Coordinates of C-alpha atoms and ligand atoms in Angstrom, one line a residue:
X1 CA 46.9 30.7 82.9
X2 CA 45.7 34.0 81.6
X3 CA 44.7 34.7 77.7
X4 CA 47.7 36.8 77.1
X5 CA 49.8 33.4 77.8
X6 CA 47.6 31.3 76.0
X7 CA 47.8 28.5 73.8
X8 CA 46.5 27.5 70.7
X9 CA 45.2 24.6 72.3
X10 CA 43.6 25.8 75.8
X11 CA 40.3 26.3 73.7
X12 CA 40.4 23.7 71.9
X13 CA 39.1 19.9 72.2
X14 CA 41.1 16.6 71.3
X15 CA 39.2 13.6 69.9
X16 CA 41.1 10.7 70.2
X17 CA 40.2 8.2 67.0
X18 CA 41.2 4.6 67.8
X19 CA 42.3 3.0 64.4
X20 CA 42.1 -0.5 64.5
X21 CA 38.5 0.3 65.5
X22 CA 36.8 3.2 63.7
X23 CA 36.4 3.4 60.0
X24 CA 37.2 0.4 57.9
X25 CA 37.9 1.6 53.9
X26 CA 38.6 -2.7 52.2
X27 CA 37.2 -4.8 54.0
X28 CA 39.1 -6.8 56.0
X29 CA 37.7 -5.9 59.9
X30 CA 40.5 -3.5 60.4
X31 CA 40.3 0.7 61.0
X32 CA 43.0 1.7 58.4
X33 CA 43.7 5.8 57.4
X34 CA 41.9 5.6 54.4
X35 CA 38.7 4.8 56.2
X36 CA 39.7 7.6 58.7
X37 CA 39.6 9.9 55.9
X38 CA 36.1 9.2 54.8
X39 CA 34.5 10.3 58.1
X40 CA 36.0 13.8 58.7
X41 CA 32.8 15.1 58.2
X42 CA 31.9 13.6 61.0
X43 CA 34.9 16.0 63.4
X44 CA 34.0 18.6 61.5
X45 CA 30.2 18.3 62.8
X46 CA 31.2 17.9 66.3
X47 CA 33.3 20.7 66.2
X48 CA 36.3 18.9 67.5
X49 CA 40.1 20.6 66.6
X50 CA 42.7 18.7 67.4
X51 CA 42.9 14.4 66.7
X52 CA 45.2 12.8 68.4
X53 CA 45.9 9.1 66.3
X54 CA 46.4 6.3 68.7
X55 CA 49.7 4.0 66.8
X56 CA 50.2 3.5 63.8
X57 CA 53.3 2.6 62.9
X58 CA 54.3 -0.5 61.4
X59 CA 53.8 -3.4 64.2
X60 CA 53.7 -6.4 65.2
X61 CA 50.5 -5.8 67.2
X62 CA 51.0 -7.3 70.2
X63 CA 49.2 -4.6 71.9
X64 CA 47.9 -3.4 69.0
X65 CA 50.5 -1.1 67.6
X66 CA 51.7 0.0 71.4
X67 CA 54.5 -2.1 70.1
X68 CA 56.7 -0.7 67.4
X69 CA 58.8 -2.1 64.8
X70 CA 59.2 0.8 62.8
X71 CA 59.4 3.8 63.6
X72 CA 59.2 5.4 60.5
X73 CA 56.6 3.7 58.4
X74 CA 52.6 3.3 58.9
X75 CA 51.4 -0.9 59.8
X76 CA 50.5 -2.1 55.9
X77 CA 47.0 -2.8 58.0
X78 CA 46.6 1.2 58.2
X79 CA 47.5 2.1 55.1
X80 CA 50.7 4.2 53.7
X81 CA 52.8 6.8 54.1
X82 CA 51.1 8.5 51.3
X83 CA 47.3 7.5 53.0
X84 CA 49.1 9.4 56.1
X85 CA 50.2 12.3 54.5
X86 CA 46.7 13.1 52.5
X87 CA 44.9 12.2 56.3
X88 CA 47.3 15.6 57.6
X89 CA 46.5 17.3 54.4
X90 CA 42.5 16.7 54.7
X91 CA 42.5 17.3 58.8
X92 CA 44.9 20.3 57.9
X93 CA 42.4 21.8 55.2
X94 CA 39.0 21.4 57.9
X95 CA 41.1 23.8 60.0
X96 CA 41.4 20.4 62.4
X97 CA 45.6 19.5 63.9
X98 CA 46.6 15.8 64.9
X99 CA 48.8 14.7 67.1
X100 CA 50.6 11.4 67.3
X101 CA 50.6 9.0 69.5
X102 CA 54.8 8.3 70.5
X103 CA 55.6 5.1 72.2
X104 CA 58.8 5.7 73.5
X105 CA 58.8 3.9 77.0
X106 CA 59.6 0.8 74.9
X107 CA 59.6 -0.4 71.4
X108 CA 58.5 -4.1 69.9
X109 CA 60.5 -7.1 70.8
X110 CA 60.6 -6.7 66.5
X111 CA 62.1 -4.0 65.7
X112 CA 65.9 -4.2 64.6
X113 CA 67.0 -2.3 67.4
X114 CA 65.5 -4.9 69.8
X115 CA 66.4 -8.3 66.9
X116 CA 69.4 -7.1 66.7
X117 CA 70.9 -6.1 69.5
X118 CA 70.1 -8.8 71.7
X119 CA 72.6 -11.0 69.6
X120 CA 75.5 -10.2 71.5
X121 CA 76.5 -7.5 74.2
X122 CA 78.9 -6.1 71.7
X123 CA 76.1 -4.6 69.4
X124 CA 75.4 -0.4 69.6
X125 CA 71.8 -1.2 69.6
X126 CA 72.3 -3.2 73.0
X127 CA 73.2 -0.8 74.7
X128 CA 69.6 0.8 73.6
X129 CA 67.5 -1.9 76.1
X130 CA 67.7 -2.3 79.8
X131 CA 69.6 -5.5 81.2
X132 CA 70.0 -7.5 84.1
X133 CA 72.0 -10.5 85.4
X134 CA 70.6 -13.7 87.2
X135 CA 69.8 -12.7 91.4
X136 CA 71.2 -14.6 93.6
X137 CA 73.3 -17.8 93.1
X138 CA 70.3 -19.2 90.9
X139 CA 70.6 -19.6 87.3
X140 CA 68.4 -18.4 84.5
X141 CA 65.5 -18.3 83.4
X142 CA 63.9 -18.4 86.2
X143 CA 66.4 -16.0 88.8
X144 CA 64.9 -12.9 87.0
X145 CA 67.5 -10.0 88.9
X146 CA 64.7 -8.1 91.0
X147 CA 60.9 -9.0 91.3
X148 CA 58.8 -6.5 89.5
X149 CA 55.9 -7.5 88.2
X150 CA 54.8 -6.6 84.6
X151 CA 52.1 -5.1 83.6
X152 CA 50.1 -7.1 81.6
X153 CA 51.5 -10.3 83.9
X154 CA 54.2 -12.3 85.1
X155 CA 57.7 -11.1 85.5
X156 CA 59.3 -7.7 84.3
X157 CA 62.3 -9.7 83.3
X158 CA 62.9 -12.3 80.3
X159 CA 65.8 -14.3 79.5
X160 CA 67.6 -14.0 76.6
X161 CA 69.2 -17.1 75.7
X162 CA 72.2 -15.4 73.0
X163 CA 73.8 -12.9 75.7
X164 CA 73.1 -14.9 79.2
X165 CA 70.6 -12.4 80.4
X166 CA 68.0 -10.7 81.5
X167 CA 65.9 -7.7 79.3
X168 CA 63.8 -5.3 81.0
X169 CA 59.7 -5.2 79.9
X170 CA 57.5 -3.2 82.2
X171 CA 54.5 -4.4 80.1
X172 CA 54.3 -7.9 78.1
X173 CA 58.3 -9.8 76.6
X174 CA 57.1 -8.1 73.5
X175 CA 57.4 -4.4 74.5
X176 CA 61.4 -4.4 76.0
X177 CA 61.6 -0.7 77.7
X178 CA 64.1 1.6 76.1
X179 CA 67.2 2.5 78.3
X180 CA 67.0 5.8 78.3
X181 CA 70.7 6.4 79.7
X182 CA 71.8 6.2 76.2
X183 CA 72.3 9.4 74.4
X184 CA 71.9 7.5 71.0
X185 CA 68.6 6.1 72.5
X186 CA 67.4 9.3 73.6
X187 CA 69.2 10.9 69.7
X188 CA 67.0 8.3 67.9
X189 CA 64.2 9.6 69.8
X190 CA 64.4 13.0 69.1
X191 CA 65.2 11.9 65.0
X192 CA 61.9 10.4 65.1
X193 CA 59.7 13.7 66.6
X194 CA 61.2 15.5 64.0
X195 CA 61.0 12.7 61.0
X196 CA 57.1 13.5 61.9
X197 CA 56.7 17.3 62.4
X198 CA 58.6 17.3 59.0
X199 CA 55.1 15.7 57.8
X200 CA 53.4 18.2 59.6
X201 CA 51.7 16.8 63.2
X202 CA 51.0 19.2 65.3
X203 CA 52.3 17.5 68.6
X204 CA 52.9 14.6 70.4
X205 CA 50.3 12.0 72.9
X206 CA 54.0 10.7 75.2
X207 CA 52.7 6.9 76.3
X208 CA 53.8 6.8 79.3
X209 CA 56.3 9.2 79.0
X210 CA 57.0 9.3 83.5
X211 CA 58.1 5.9 83.3
X212 CA 61.0 6.2 81.2
X213 CA 63.7 7.0 83.7
X214 CA 64.2 3.7 85.6
X215 CA 65.5 3.9 89.4
X216 CA 69.6 2.7 89.3
X217 CA 70.6 2.5 92.5
X218 CA 74.6 3.5 92.8
X219 CA 74.9 -0.7 92.5
X220 CA 73.4 -0.3 88.8
X221 CA 70.3 -2.5 90.0
X222 CA 66.6 -1.8 89.7
X223 CA 66.1 -1.9 93.2
X224 CA 62.9 -4.8 94.3
X225 CA 59.4 -3.5 95.1
X226 CA 58.1 -3.7 98.2
X227 CA 56.4 -7.0 98.9
X228 CA 51.9 -6.1 98.3
X229 CA 51.1 -9.4 96.9
X230 CA 51.7 -12.8 97.2
X231 CA 53.5 -14.5 94.7
X232 CA 57.2 -13.8 93.1
X233 CA 56.7 -10.9 91.7
X234 CA 55.6 -7.2 92.8
X235 CA 54.3 -4.2 90.9
X236 CA 56.8 -2.2 90.5
X237 CA 55.4 1.4 88.5
X238 CA 54.7 3.7 92.4
X239 CA 58.9 2.6 92.0
X240 CA 59.6 3.3 88.1
X241 CA 56.9 7.3 88.1
X242 CA 59.2 10.0 87.8
X243 CA 63.0 8.3 87.8
X244 CA 65.3 10.7 89.0
X245 CA 66.5 11.5 85.8
X246 CA 62.9 12.0 84.4
X247 CA 63.0 15.9 84.7
X248 CA 66.3 16.1 82.3
X249 CA 65.8 13.9 79.7
X250 CA 62.5 15.9 79.5
X251 CA 64.1 18.8 79.3
X252 CA 66.4 18.0 77.0
X253 CA 63.8 17.1 73.9
X254 CA 62.0 20.3 74.9
X255 CA 65.5 21.7 74.1
X256 CA 66.3 19.3 70.8
X257 CA 62.9 18.9 69.2
X258 CA 59.6 20.5 71.4
X259 CA 60.9 24.6 71.3
X260 CA 61.3 24.7 67.7
X261 CA 58.1 24.7 67.5
X262 CA 54.8 25.6 68.4
X263 CA 52.6 22.0 69.5
X264 CA 50.3 20.4 71.8
X265 CA 52.1 17.9 73.7
X266 CA 50.4 15.8 76.3
X267 CA 52.3 12.8 79.0
X268 CA 50.4 9.6 80.4
X269 CA 51.9 9.9 83.1
X270 CA 50.0 7.1 85.5
X271 CA 50.5 7.1 89.3
X272 CA 51.4 10.8 88.9
X273 CA 50.8 13.3 91.9
X274 CA 49.7 16.6 91.1
X275 CA 53.2 18.2 92.3
X276 CA 55.4 15.7 89.8
X277 CA 52.2 16.9 87.2
X278 CA 53.1 20.1 87.9
X279 CA 57.3 19.6 87.2
X280 CA 56.6 17.9 84.0
X281 CA 54.7 20.8 82.3
X282 CA 55.8 23.9 84.5
X283 CA 55.6 26.4 81.6
X284 CA 58.9 27.8 82.4
X285 CA 61.0 25.1 83.8
X286 CA 59.0 21.5 82.7
X287 CA 58.7 20.4 79.3
X288 CA 55.2 19.1 78.0
X289 CA 51.7 21.5 78.1
X290 CA 49.5 18.6 79.8
X291 CA 49.6 15.4 81.0
X292 CA 46.8 12.4 81.6
X293 CA 47.2 12.0 85.7
X294 CA 45.1 8.9 86.5
X295 CA 44.2 9.9 89.8
X296 CA 40.0 9.7 89.3
X297 CA 40.6 6.2 86.9
X298 CA 41.2 4.6 89.5
X299 CA 39.1 5.7 92.6
X300 CA 36.5 3.0 91.6
X301 CA 39.5 -0.1 92.5
X302 CA 40.1 -1.8 96.0
X303 CA 43.6 0.5 97.3
X304 CA 46.8 -1.6 96.5
X305 CA 43.9 -4.3 94.5
X306 CA 44.6 -3.1 90.7
X307 CA 42.1 -2.1 88.4
X308 CA 40.0 -5.9 88.5
X309 CA 39.4 -5.6 92.4
X310 CA 36.0 -4.1 92.0
X311 CA 34.7 -1.3 93.9
X312 CA 32.0 2.1 93.3
X313 CA 32.5 4.9 92.7
X314 CA 32.0 7.3 95.7
X315 CA 30.5 10.8 94.3
X316 CA 32.7 12.5 96.4
X317 CA 36.1 11.3 96.0
X318 CA 35.8 11.9 92.5
X319 CA 35.3 15.5 93.4
X320 CA 37.8 16.0 95.8
X321 CA 40.6 14.1 92.8
X322 CA 38.7 16.8 90.2
X323 CA 39.6 19.9 93.1
X324 CA 43.5 19.0 93.5
X325 CA 44.2 18.5 90.5
X326 CA 42.6 22.0 89.5
X327 CA 43.6 23.9 92.3
X328 CA 47.1 22.0 91.3
X329 CA 47.4 23.5 87.7
X330 CA 45.6 26.6 87.9
X331 CA 47.9 29.7 87.6
X332 CA 50.8 27.2 86.9
X333 CA 50.1 24.5 83.9
X334 CA 46.7 23.4 82.3
X335 CA 44.5 20.1 82.6
X336 CA 43.8 17.1 80.3
X337 CA 40.4 16.4 80.8
X338 CA 39.4 12.8 80.2
X339 CA 37.1 10.3 81.2
X340 CA 38.2 7.3 78.6
X341 CA 40.0 6.2 76.5
X342 CA 41.5 2.7 74.7
X343 CA 42.1 1.5 78.1
X344 CA 39.5 2.4 79.9
X345 CA 35.5 0.5 80.2
X346 CA 33.2 3.2 78.7
X347 CA 32.1 6.0 81.2
X348 CA 28.7 5.6 80.7
X349 CA 28.2 1.8 81.5
X350 CA 31.4 2.7 84.7
X351 CA 30.1 5.8 86.2
X352 CA 26.6 6.7 84.3
X353 CA 23.3 4.9 83.8
X354 CA 23.9 2.7 80.6
X355 CA 20.1 1.6 80.5
X356 CA 17.0 3.5 81.4
X357 CA 19.5 6.8 81.7
X358 CA 21.9 6.1 79.2
X359 CA 21.5 9.4 77.0
X360 CA 21.2 11.6 79.3
X361 CA 24.3 10.2 82.1
X362 CA 26.2 10.8 79.5
X363 CA 25.2 13.9 79.2
X364 CA 26.0 14.8 82.5
X365 CA 28.9 13.4 82.8
X366 CA 30.4 15.5 79.5
X367 CA 29.1 18.3 81.1
X368 CA 30.8 17.9 84.2
X369 CA 34.3 17.2 82.5
X370 CA 33.5 19.7 80.5
X371 CA 32.9 22.7 82.8
X372 CA 36.4 22.4 84.5
X373 CA 39.1 23.9 83.5
X374 CA 41.2 22.3 81.1
X375 CA 41.7 20.9 77.9
X376 CA 39.3 18.2 76.8
X377 CA 39.5 14.9 75.5
X378 CA 37.0 12.1 73.8
X379 CA 37.0 8.9 73.1
X380 CA 35.6 8.0 69.6
X381 CA 32.3 6.9 70.2
X382 CA 32.3 8.8 73.7
X383 CA 30.0 11.3 71.8
X384 CA 27.3 8.7 70.3
X385 CA 27.2 7.6 74.9
X386 CA 28.3 3.9 73.4
X387 CA 28.6 1.8 75.8
X388 CA 30.2 -1.2 77.1
X389 CA 29.8 -4.4 75.4
X390 CA 28.6 -7.2 76.3
X391 CA 31.7 -10.0 76.7
X392 CA 30.4 -13.3 77.1
X393 CA 33.1 -15.5 77.5
X394 CA 37.5 -14.6 77.4
X395 CA 36.7 -16.0 74.4
X396 CA 35.1 -12.7 72.7
X397 CA 38.7 -10.5 74.4
X398 CA 41.7 -9.6 72.5
X399 CA 42.8 -7.5 74.6
X400 CA 46.6 -9.1 75.2
X401 CA 45.8 -7.6 79.4
X402 CA 42.4 -9.1 80.2
X403 CA 43.6 -12.7 78.2
X404 CA 46.7 -12.3 80.6
X405 CA 44.5 -11.6 83.4
X406 CA 42.5 -14.1 82.7
X407 CA 45.0 -17.0 81.8
X408 CA 47.1 -15.7 85.4
X409 CA 44.1 -15.5 87.5
X410 CA 41.8 -18.8 86.5
X411 CA 45.5 -20.4 87.0
X412 CA 45.6 -18.6 91.1
X413 CA 42.6 -20.6 91.2
X414 CA 39.9 -17.1 90.8
X415 CA 36.9 -18.5 89.5
X416 CA 36.3 -17.5 85.9
X417 CA 32.9 -16.4 86.2
X418 CA 34.2 -13.8 88.8
X419 CA 37.2 -12.6 86.2
X420 CA 35.3 -12.2 83.8
X421 CA 33.1 -10.1 86.0
X422 CA 35.9 -7.8 86.0
X423 CA 36.8 -7.9 82.6
X424 CA 33.2 -6.8 81.9
X425 CA 33.2 -4.2 83.5
X426 CA 36.9 -3.0 82.8
X427 CA 38.2 -4.8 80.5
X428 CA 39.8 -2.9 77.6
X429 CA 37.8 -4.3 74.9
X430 CA 34.8 -2.4 75.8
X431 CA 36.4 0.8 74.5
X432 CA 37.7 -1.0 71.6
X433 CA 33.9 -2.6 69.9
X434 CA 34.1 -0.8 66.6
X435 CA 33.0 2.6 66.3
X436 CA 29.1 2.5 64.8
X437 CA 28.5 4.1 61.7
X438 CA 25.0 3.4 61.6
X439 CA 22.1 0.5 61.8
X440 CA 23.9 -1.8 59.2
X441 CA 25.9 -4.6 59.2
X442 CA 28.7 -4.1 62.0
X443 CA 27.4 -0.6 62.6
X444 CA 28.3 0.3 58.8
X445 CA 32.0 -0.1 60.3
X446 CA 33.3 -2.9 58.0
X447 CA 31.8 -4.8 54.9
X448 CA 34.2 -7.3 56.4
X449 CA 34.4 -9.4 60.1
X450 CA 35.5 -7.2 62.2
X451 CA 38.8 -8.0 64.5
X452 CA 36.8 -6.9 67.2
X453 CA 33.0 -8.5 67.8
X454 CA 30.7 -4.8 67.9
X455 CA 28.7 -3.6 70.8
X456 CA 25.0 -5.3 69.8
X457 CA 23.6 -2.1 70.5
X458 CA 24.8 -0.4 67.7
X459 CA 21.6 -1.1 65.5
X460 CA 20.1 1.8 68.0
X461 CA 23.8 3.8 68.8
X462 CA 25.3 4.7 66.5
X463 CA 26.7 8.2 64.7
X464 CA 24.3 8.4 61.9
X465 CA 20.8 8.2 64.4
X466 CA 22.3 10.4 67.1
X467 CA 23.5 13.4 64.0
X468 CA 19.7 13.1 63.3
X469 CA 18.4 14.1 66.6
X470 CA 19.0 16.9 67.7
X471 CA 18.4 15.9 71.5
X472 CA 21.2 13.2 71.5
X473 CA 24.7 13.3 73.2
X474 CA 26.6 14.4 70.0
X475 CA 24.5 17.5 69.9
X476 CA 25.0 18.3 73.5
X477 CA 29.0 17.8 73.0
X478 CA 28.7 19.8 70.5
X479 CA 27.2 22.3 72.1
X480 CA 29.6 22.1 74.8
X481 CA 32.1 22.0 72.1
X482 CA 31.3 25.1 70.8
X483 CA 30.3 26.8 73.8
X484 CA 33.7 26.8 76.0
X485 CA 35.5 28.7 74.0
X486 CA 33.2 31.9 73.6
X487 CA 33.1 32.7 77.2
X488 CA 36.3 33.8 78.9
X489 CA 35.4 32.4 82.1
X490 CA 34.8 29.4 81.2
X491 CA 38.1 28.8 79.8
X492 CA 40.0 30.6 82.3
X493 CA 38.4 30.9 85.8
X494 CA 39.2 29.8 88.6
X495 CA 36.6 26.2 90.0
X496 CA 35.2 26.3 93.1
X497 CA 33.7 22.6 94.4
X498 CA 30.5 23.3 96.1
X499 CA 28.9 20.6 97.9
X500 CA 32.3 18.5 98.2
X501 CA 30.7 16.4 100.5
X502 CA 26.9 14.8 98.7
X503 CA 27.1 11.8 97.5
X504 CA 24.7 12.3 94.7
X505 CA 25.4 15.9 93.3
X506 CA 28.0 17.2 91.9
X507 CA 28.4 21.7 91.6
X508 CA 30.9 23.7 91.4
X509 CA 31.4 27.3 90.4
X510 CA 34.0 28.4 88.0
X511 CA 35.4 32.2 89.1
X512 CA 36.9 34.4 86.8
X513 CA 36.9 38.3 87.2
X514 CA 33.6 38.9 88.1
X515 CA 32.3 36.2 85.9
X516 CA 30.6 33.3 87.0
X517 CA 30.1 29.7 85.3
X518 CA 27.7 27.4 87.8
X519 CA 27.9 23.8 86.9
X520 CA 25.3 21.0 88.6
X521 CA 25.1 17.5 88.3
X522 CA 23.1 14.8 89.4
X523 CA 24.5 12.0 89.9
X524 CA 21.9 9.4 90.6
X525 CA 18.2 8.8 89.5
X526 CA 16.4 10.3 92.1
X527 CA 15.0 13.7 91.9
X528 CA 17.9 16.0 94.5
X529 CA 17.2 19.1 96.6
X530 CA 19.7 21.0 97.9
X531 CA 21.0 24.4 98.7
X532 CA 23.8 26.4 97.2
X533 CA 26.4 28.1 99.2
X534 CA 25.6 32.6 99.2
X535 CA 29.0 32.7 96.7
X536 CA 26.7 30.4 94.4
X537 CA 24.5 33.2 93.5
X538 CA 24.1 34.7 90.4
X539 CA 23.3 38.0 89.5
X540 CA 21.6 38.2 85.7
X541 CA 22.0 33.8 85.3
X542 CA 21.6 32.5 82.4
X543 CA 21.0 28.5 82.0
X544 CA 24.1 28.5 78.9
X545 CA 22.9 23.9 78.4
X546 CA 20.8 20.9 79.8
X547 CA 20.4 17.9 79.2
X548 CA 16.2 18.6 80.4
X549 CA 14.2 20.7 79.3
X550 CA 14.2 23.9 81.0
X551 CA 11.4 24.6 83.4
X552 CA 9.4 27.3 84.1
X553 CA 11.4 30.8 82.8
X554 CA 14.0 29.0 80.9
X555 CA 16.3 29.2 83.9
X556 CA 16.6 33.1 84.0
X557 CA 16.2 33.0 88.0
X558 CA 18.4 31.0 90.1
X559 CA 16.2 29.2 92.7
X560 CA 17.3 29.5 96.2
X561 CA 16.5 25.9 96.4
X562 CA 17.5 23.5 93.8
X563 CA 15.7 20.5 92.3
X564 CA 17.7 18.6 89.4
X565 CA 15.8 15.7 87.7
X566 CA 17.4 12.4 87.7
X567 CA 20.9 12.5 85.7
X568 CA 19.7 16.5 85.7
X569 CA 23.5 18.6 84.0
X570 CA 22.7 22.3 84.1
X571 CA 25.3 25.5 83.4
X572 CA 24.3 28.8 83.8
X573 CA 26.3 31.6 83.0
X574 CA 26.5 34.9 85.0
X575 CA 28.1 37.3 87.2
X576 CA 29.2 37.2 90.7
X577 CA 26.2 39.0 92.9
X578 CA 26.8 42.1 94.1
X579 CA 28.2 42.8 97.7
X580 CA 25.1 43.6 99.4
X581 CA 27.1 43.2 103.1
X582 CA 30.2 45.6 101.7
X583 CA 27.9 49.2 101.4
X584 CA 27.3 51.6 98.5
Ligands
TEU1 O1 48.9 2.5 79.0 C1 50.1 2.6 79.8 C2 49.5 2.3 81.2 O2 49.5 2.9 82.5 C3 48.2 0.5 81.3 O3 48.9 1.1 82.8 C4 47.1 0.9 80.6 O4 46.4 1.9 82.0 C5 46.6 -0.2 81.2 O5 45.9 -0.2 79.9 C6 46.5 -1.3 82.1 O6 45.2 -1.4 81.8 C7 49.7 2.8 77.9 C8 49.0 2.6 76.8 O7 47.7 3.8 76.4 C9 48.0 1.6 76.6 O8 46.9 1.2 75.5 C10 49.5 0.1 75.8 O9 49.1 -1.3 76.8 C11 50.2 0.8 77.2 O10 50.9 2.4 77.5 C12 52.0 -0.1 76.6 O11 52.5 0.8 75.8
CA2 CA1 41.6 -1.9 56.5

């Protein structure tokens, strides 16, 4: 990707809003669209150019809106279509674009398509879903068509008495999978996209888009997943992702809808390999602009153990993963850069230090991420350095994934305290606690009782504090956002990893023409001393940003021997050193 191919979303930073937890305007304890509208000054002060709004469609909220029952309406708890239009207009008036979350791998079991389609095999909407006959000679309801496990526990198939067979749901039974082989269903999706584009949205984040094309066998069945764990059901994602028809469906969507607009599109793609990612976002032959890959999100779990089997992060793994994706997409695609979202724990608690070094480590993580090539995504509260919440017991949790996991794990004989240890570290409620606006009750999120308790540290960690304190995490993010679009090397430079094997220091160079950006991060609470290779010696370097007071000459000269303080991060801008070996 070069400047001539620049798209408007290349130099922007995206801010993700999880509407249920952002701002509650009417005291019912649930965030809503008027609440967002009243907080736009926060986004303007931060300097983000795009909002990704997690789902606000009508929904029974089994999975907080990732189960849609009407794709053309707003959930009443979030507001109305008029509120939505007002929000789009207000964002646009401030130069901020809006990206909708599109969830079309599955819908809600309360969607009329499913509610009616499940009544009879002859109903036209029956064909929008995926059905299977009982396996073997056993009768229903305990002999599903194959051994797939649902992401939120139990079998991925549920028996449907009116039709005498099973429907597929890769997530919860309240989220039946749509059958993308059905042309009428695909046309519905295109029309839904047109509906929101007509309302002025600027793009789509597409939920689990690499799961939509199922791996149908020649026998018309979906094959069993390999057996990797005890019990009747087995993880199926690895078998389902990037199915044979995926690119055909996405290219059709591009031709029908996306190519007629200038959009930001980003596909969520669990388990995507760099090769698959390239295929999806190739500017000529692919379909989407960016994708959310998960490689780095999977580095701190035991291999094959799933997200709850905790393992400490080994920094060289993170660096290798980052370099792999930087290399794979450089010049031929565009990375999305993220460390958090509504499905992940708070990154400062996960890979930083949310105690003594909370502010420093939150700034370091931001620096490490934003220094790379790609479009950074900030999840609400990340810019304040919000941390994981002290979930005392499963009664404090609201997330379907954590609740189902707890029940199943305890049933399998795991000690409840042990299960809670994982949920405290990885549970999605960590990210979903109400946004902390100020030090008043519930962090100023709501005058009522929040649907999920606020993180008690809102008294210290909140937006009012952060905006008033020039040295806060917020202002560090603000500077990163402002700086990156000023420097071509930041946008277009190739990434070169330095010190790949170092266990505490992450260092990389960005290279564009004779320009260099040097990013140095000490991922530890100890001082770190190291030397950098000759290629990292810069001419006329300036320290663009750091998270400790500059030492000595303010970073004007780059030392031969480096010493970084606890959780210190720095970004230098400079030129390549003149090659003294090449002669005049
Ligand atoms: O998440 C999809 C996904 O890949 C899951 O594995 C996700 O990582 C999950 O949170 C496991 O911890 C998307 C949405 O982002 C998520 O909120 C939804 O619950 C899910 O799809 C179903 O729509
Ligand atoms: Ca509300």
